[in-house]
XYZ file of N, CA, C and O in Angstrom:
456
model
N 15.898 -26.925 8.907
C 14.995 -28.027 9.194
C 13.601 -27.625 8.750
O 13.098 -26.577 9.106
N 12.981 -28.472 7.967
C 11.654 -28.185 7.436
C 10.684 -29.208 7.984
O 10.673 -30.354 7.582
N 9.824 -28.781 8.934
C 8.868 -29.709 9.534
C 7.465 -29.525 8.959
O 6.496 -29.983 9.513
N 7.373 -28.864 7.796
C 6.077 -28.659 7.146
C 5.813 -29.774 6.155
O 6.709 -30.249 5.485
N 4.551 -30.143 6.061
C 4.174 -31.109 5.035
C 3.980 -30.361 3.723
O 3.755 -29.156 3.724
N 4.067 -31.053 2.589
C 3.890 -30.376 1.301
C 2.524 -29.691 1.244
O 1.525 -30.243 1.661
N 2.500 -28.481 0.728
C 1.261 -27.725 0.601
C 0.898 -26.913 1.831
O -0.011 -26.108 1.807
N 1.604 -27.131 2.939
C 1.322 -26.365 4.153
C 1.958 -24.991 4.038
O 3.077 -24.851 3.561
N 1.222 -23.959 4.464
C 1.728 -22.597 4.354
C 2.884 -22.359 5.309
O 2.953 -22.934 6.388
N 3.789 -21.490 4.883
C 4.937 -21.097 5.694
C 4.452 -20.321 6.919
O 3.604 -19.445 6.809
N 4.962 -20.652 8.077
C 4.567 -19.975 9.304
C 5.084 -18.535 9.273
O 6.216 -18.281 8.880
N 4.248 -17.624 9.688
C 4.595 -16.198 9.702
C 5.344 -15.902 11.000
O 4.772 -15.414 11.967
N 6.637 -16.207 11.010
C 7.432 -16.018 12.219
C 7.601 -14.550 12.576
O 7.811 -14.197 13.728
N 7.482 -13.666 11.586
C 7.598 -12.233 11.856
C 6.268 -11.624 12.288
O 6.224 -10.459 12.671
N 5.173 -12.400 12.217
C 3.827 -11.943 12.596
C 3.462 -10.653 11.849
O 2.982 -9.695 12.424
N 3.731 -10.636 10.537
C 3.539 -9.439 9.725
C 2.090 -8.976 9.753
O 1.811 -7.803 9.990
N 1.148 -9.868 9.512
C -0.263 -9.473 9.467
C -0.708 -8.889 10.806
O -1.378 -7.853 10.858
N -0.326 -9.529 11.881
C -0.688 -9.049 13.223
C -0.059 -7.684 13.508
O -0.715 -6.776 14.008
N 1.215 -7.522 13.160
C 1.894 -6.250 13.397
C 1.313 -5.140 12.535
O 1.143 -4.006 12.992
N 0.977 -5.446 11.271
C 0.412 -4.446 10.387
C -0.958 -4.001 10.889
O -1.270 -2.813 10.888
N -1.776 -4.940 11.341
C -3.093 -4.597 11.896
C -2.933 -3.658 13.086
O -3.651 -2.673 13.216
N -1.979 -3.935 13.943
C -1.716 -3.072 15.106
C -1.265 -1.678 14.659
O -1.727 -0.664 15.177
N -0.383 -1.623 13.677
C 0.129 -0.341 13.174
C -0.996 0.498 12.586
O -1.106 1.691 12.844
N -1.871 -0.141 11.795
C -2.916 0.604 11.106
C -3.940 1.222 12.049
O -4.611 2.177 11.700
N -4.040 0.713 13.264
C -4.950 1.323 14.246
C -4.478 2.706 14.669
O -5.260 3.508 15.142
N -3.184 2.984 14.511
C -2.616 4.225 15.001
C -2.076 5.128 13.894
O -1.332 6.044 14.171
N -2.454 4.858 12.644
C -1.980 5.674 11.531
C -2.565 7.080 11.657
O -3.764 7.233 11.867
N -1.743 8.102 11.537
C -2.257 9.476 11.596
C -3.272 9.726 10.493
O -3.176 9.167 9.404
N -4.246 10.572 10.774
C -5.298 10.857 9.808
C -4.898 12.019 8.898
O -5.663 12.928 8.662
N -3.687 11.988 8.430
C -3.188 12.996 7.487
C -2.371 12.240 6.449
O -1.410 11.565 6.792
N -2.780 12.353 5.198
C -2.173 11.561 4.131
C -0.663 11.710 4.072
O 0.063 10.742 3.915
N -0.154 12.936 4.236
C 1.291 13.133 4.119
C 2.055 12.475 5.261
O 3.215 12.133 5.130
N 1.407 12.253 6.403
C 2.064 11.591 7.532
C 1.850 10.084 7.515
O 2.699 9.330 7.983
N 0.714 9.640 6.981
C 0.362 8.225 7.043
C 1.388 7.340 6.353
O 1.806 6.331 6.901
N 1.831 7.703 5.138
C 2.782 6.835 4.433
C 4.113 6.766 5.172
O 4.750 5.733 5.230
N 4.545 7.873 5.764
C 5.805 7.848 6.524
C 5.671 6.979 7.764
O 6.572 6.244 8.127
N 4.520 7.080 8.416
C 4.277 6.309 9.641
C 4.306 4.815 9.349
O 4.986 4.055 10.020
N 3.581 4.402 8.303
C 3.518 2.979 7.976
C 4.879 2.481 7.502
O 5.376 1.461 7.967
N 5.509 3.197 6.581
C 6.788 2.748 6.020
C 7.866 2.648 7.084
O 8.735 1.793 7.015
N 7.808 3.495 8.097
C 8.842 3.467 9.129
C 8.645 2.315 10.098
O 9.528 2.006 10.879
N 7.485 1.672 10.076
C 7.204 0.620 11.041
C 7.071 -0.773 10.441
O 6.944 -1.737 11.149
N 7.083 -0.876 9.131
C 7.048 -2.186 8.486
C 8.480 -2.605 8.219
O 9.221 -1.886 7.570
N 8.853 -3.726 8.712
C 10.222 -4.192 8.582
C 10.250 -5.541 7.870
O 9.405 -6.382 8.102
N 11.212 -5.709 7.045
C 11.436 -6.981 6.372
C 12.932 -7.237 6.472
O 13.731 -6.435 6.015
N 13.305 -8.308 7.086
C 14.716 -8.538 7.343
C 15.425 -9.077 6.104
O 14.838 -9.836 5.332
N 16.705 -8.710 5.908
C 17.467 -9.238 4.777
C 17.600 -10.754 4.806
O 17.837 -11.363 3.786
N 17.429 -11.364 5.967
C 17.520 -12.815 6.060
C 16.383 -13.481 5.296
O 16.486 -14.606 4.857
N 15.286 -12.762 5.131
C 14.158 -13.270 4.363
C 14.530 -13.153 2.890
O 14.699 -12.065 2.377
N 14.652 -14.273 2.201
C 15.163 -14.284 0.833
C 14.316 -13.460 -0.134
O 14.843 -12.792 -0.996
N 13.012 -13.515 0.000
C 12.134 -12.784 -0.899
C 11.230 -11.891 -0.061
O 10.241 -12.345 0.464
N 11.621 -10.637 0.067
C 10.838 -9.685 0.850
C 9.853 -8.997 -0.082
O 10.263 -8.309 -1.009
N 8.566 -9.212 0.160
C 7.532 -8.608 -0.672
C 6.603 -7.813 0.216
O 6.231 -8.246 1.294
N 6.231 -6.641 -0.262
C 5.273 -5.803 0.433
C 4.085 -5.621 -0.502
O 4.236 -5.147 -1.617
N 2.910 -6.057 -0.060
C 1.702 -5.886 -0.846
C 0.939 -4.692 -0.287
O 0.687 -4.619 0.908
N 0.599 -3.768 -1.169
C -0.133 -2.564 -0.782
C -1.452 -2.566 -1.536
O -1.479 -2.781 -2.745
N -2.553 -2.336 -0.821
C -3.862 -2.243 -1.456
C -4.318 -0.795 -1.462
O -4.416 -0.171 -0.409
N -4.569 -0.269 -2.645
C -5.142 1.071 -2.801
C -6.643 0.857 -2.927
O -7.113 0.330 -3.933
N -7.383 1.235 -1.901
C -8.819 0.981 -1.883
C -9.560 2.015 -2.722
O -10.286 1.669 -3.643
N -9.400 3.289 -2.410
C -10.114 4.312 -3.158
C -9.828 5.695 -2.602
O -8.948 5.875 -1.760
N -10.607 6.664 -3.058
C -10.478 8.039 -2.585
C -11.879 8.649 -2.541
O -12.784 8.185 -3.239
N -12.030 9.696 -1.724
C -13.333 10.346 -1.595
C -13.195 11.848 -1.734
O -12.216 12.438 -1.289
N -14.200 12.441 -2.335
C -14.312 13.895 -2.417
C -13.095 14.567 -3.052
O -12.605 15.577 -2.550
N -12.606 14.006 -4.145
C -11.505 14.629 -4.864
C -11.992 15.925 -5.512
O -13.170 16.051 -5.866
N -11.098 16.867 -5.684
C -11.492 18.097 -6.386
C -11.537 17.803 -7.879
O -10.821 16.940 -8.389
N -12.381 18.525 -8.575
C -12.481 18.338 -10.017
C -11.375 19.143 -10.690
O -11.353 20.366 -10.623
N -10.452 18.460 -11.335
C -9.326 19.126 -11.993
C -9.570 19.317 -13.493
O -8.736 19.904 -14.169
N -10.694 18.810 -14.002
C -11.006 19.009 -15.427
C -11.573 20.403 -15.650
O -12.340 20.913 -14.850
N -11.216 20.984 -16.763
C -11.651 22.340 -17.091
C -12.870 22.338 -18.001
O -13.500 23.362 -18.216
N -13.181 21.208 -18.573
C -14.303 21.133 -19.508
C -15.626 21.097 -18.755
O -15.750 20.426 -17.729
N -16.612 21.812 -19.275
C -17.941 21.818 -18.656
C -18.543 20.419 -18.685
O -18.508 19.736 -19.698
N -19.100 20.011 -17.547
C -19.772 18.718 -17.462
C -18.841 17.526 -17.365
O -19.281 16.390 -17.327
N -17.555 17.758 -17.326
C -16.584 16.670 -17.256
C -15.966 16.627 -15.865
O -15.718 17.659 -15.254
N -15.741 15.420 -15.371
C -15.094 15.251 -14.067
C -13.680 14.720 -14.260
O -13.329 14.215 -15.326
N -12.899 14.802 -13.205
C -11.513 14.310 -13.241
C -11.452 12.824 -13.541
O -12.397 12.079 -13.282
N -10.319 12.399 -14.070
C -10.037 10.994 -14.358
C -8.893 10.563 -13.431
O -7.732 10.522 -13.846
N -9.206 10.235 -12.179
C -8.149 10.004 -11.190
C -7.438 8.655 -11.325
O -7.988 7.690 -11.842
N -6.209 8.670 -10.860
C -5.411 7.459 -10.673
C -4.527 7.728 -9.460
O -4.435 8.853 -8.991
N -3.905 6.701 -8.949
C -3.081 6.860 -7.745
C -1.677 6.333 -8.018
O -1.516 5.267 -8.603
N -0.683 7.089 -7.579
C 0.707 6.650 -7.640
C 1.139 6.368 -6.204
O 1.000 7.215 -5.335
N 1.642 5.184 -5.971
C 2.125 4.806 -4.646
C 3.629 4.584 -4.740
O 4.096 3.795 -5.556
N 4.388 5.305 -3.916
C 5.827 5.056 -3.857
C 6.324 5.397 -2.465
O 5.750 6.225 -1.761
N 7.379 4.751 -2.081
C 7.959 4.959 -0.762
C 9.154 5.887 -0.928
O 10.113 5.545 -1.622
N 9.089 7.076 -0.311
C 10.208 8.023 -0.439
C 11.523 7.390 0.024
O 11.573 6.711 1.051
N 12.550 7.590 -0.772
C 13.866 7.051 -0.432
C 14.062 5.595 -0.809
O 15.104 5.013 -0.534
N 13.058 4.980 -1.435
C 13.160 3.581 -1.852
C 13.019 3.505 -3.373
O 11.915 3.513 -3.906
N 14.153 3.472 -4.084
C 14.080 3.385 -5.546
C 13.321 2.131 -5.980
O 13.346 1.114 -5.302
N 12.651 2.216 -7.091
C 11.898 1.091 -7.667
C 10.749 0.612 -6.785
O 10.379 -0.557 -6.832
N 10.206 1.500 -5.955
C 9.101 1.094 -5.096
C 7.758 1.592 -5.605
O 6.741 1.374 -4.965
N 7.716 2.257 -6.744
C 6.486 2.892 -7.212
C 5.637 1.963 -8.073
O 6.146 1.118 -8.796
N 4.327 2.146 -7.947
C 3.385 1.536 -8.868
C 2.201 2.486 -9.021
O 2.007 3.383 -8.203
N 1.431 2.302 -10.072
C 0.317 3.186 -10.397
C -0.947 2.371 -10.619
O -0.895 1.317 -11.249
N -2.067 2.876 -10.125
C -3.354 2.232 -10.376
C -3.820 2.571 -11.791
O -3.240 3.426 -12.454
N -4.893 1.954 -12.188
C -5.512 2.295 -13.471
C -6.319 3.586 -13.313
O -6.651 3.994 -12.208
N -6.624 4.218 -14.421
C -7.412 5.456 -14.435
C -8.892 5.094 -14.365
O -9.347 4.154 -15.018
N -9.635 5.852 -13.565
C -11.090 5.718 -13.527
C -11.650 7.022 -14.092
O -11.416 8.094 -13.540
N -12.369 6.933 -15.187
C -12.863 8.115 -15.896
C -14.038 8.771 -15.187
O -14.925 8.084 -14.670
N -14.027 10.103 -15.197
C -15.140 10.934 -14.717
C -15.663 10.512 -13.348
O -16.851 10.236 -13.177
N -14.801 10.511 -12.345
C -15.221 10.068 -11.008
C -14.434 10.813 -9.934
O -13.206 10.806 -9.945
N -15.129 11.442 -9.002
C -14.472 12.147 -7.895
C -14.437 11.297 -6.622
O -13.915 11.723 -5.604
N -15.001 10.083 -6.698
C -14.986 9.134 -5.584
C -14.582 7.755 -6.107
O -15.353 6.797 -6.016
N -13.382 7.642 -6.673
C -12.986 6.384 -7.324
C -12.741 5.254 -6.320
O -12.322 5.486 -5.191
N -13.029 4.041 -6.770
C -12.725 2.834 -6.009
C -11.868 1.956 -6.909
O -12.316 1.528 -7.972
N -10.633 1.712 -6.490
C -9.714 0.898 -7.283
C -9.641 -0.545 -6.788
O -9.584 -1.456 -7.576
N -9.533 -0.725 -5.472
C -9.271 -2.052 -4.901
C -8.098 -2.715 -5.630
O -8.156 -3.872 -6.026
N -7.045 -1.935 -5.802
C -5.870 -2.355 -6.568
C -4.785 -2.853 -5.614
O -4.445 -2.185 -4.643
N -4.263 -4.025 -5.885
C -3.160 -4.567 -5.087
C -1.876 -4.418 -5.868
O -1.765 -4.929 -6.970
N -0.920 -3.714 -5.276
C 0.385 -3.545 -5.881
C 1.433 -4.283 -5.066
O 1.323 -4.383 -3.839
N 2.426 -4.815 -5.730
C 3.474 -5.590 -5.057
C 4.803 -4.865 -5.199
O 5.191 -4.481 -6.295
N 5.457 -4.668 -4.074
C 6.808 -4.102 -4.068
C 7.724 -5.247 -3.653
O 7.632 -5.754 -2.542
N 8.589 -5.680 -4.584
C 9.471 -6.809 -4.294
C 10.800 -6.327 -3.750
O 11.186 -5.193 -3.919
N 11.480 -7.219 -3.103
C 12.786 -6.961 -2.488
C 12.749 -5.713 -1.593
O 13.645 -4.885 -1.620
N 11.675 -5.591 -0.824
C 11.507 -4.449 0.079
C 12.275 -4.707 1.373
O 12.128 -5.722 2.011
N 13.126 -3.769 1.733
C 13.828 -3.812 3.018
C 13.680 -2.441 3.651
O 14.005 -1.438 3.025
N 13.135 -2.395 4.851
C 12.908 -1.111 5.533
C 14.207 -0.467 5.947
O 15.210 -1.072 6.111
């Protein structure tokens, strides 16, 4: 039964945004633990025909300089993937000569099931 008028947004019956906001308040402050914590708590049911997970890579701070050339800084990029989930990886663009890159990159993982 569809009681929505044309153009009306689908109701978020799973309350994804609300649940994600709650989860992010308690994410451990250790990068290696944070992705496991978030991935273990985001659920998308198989009943949902198109399960999409949008991930925003905001930036990084105080990266070490991995370039060996004098006067040159690292050219960082970020790879995001969920361990144990094939085809879940995406990569940001490279930012040249920057140890504090800001990407604001949105990546989409389709057919995501926790």
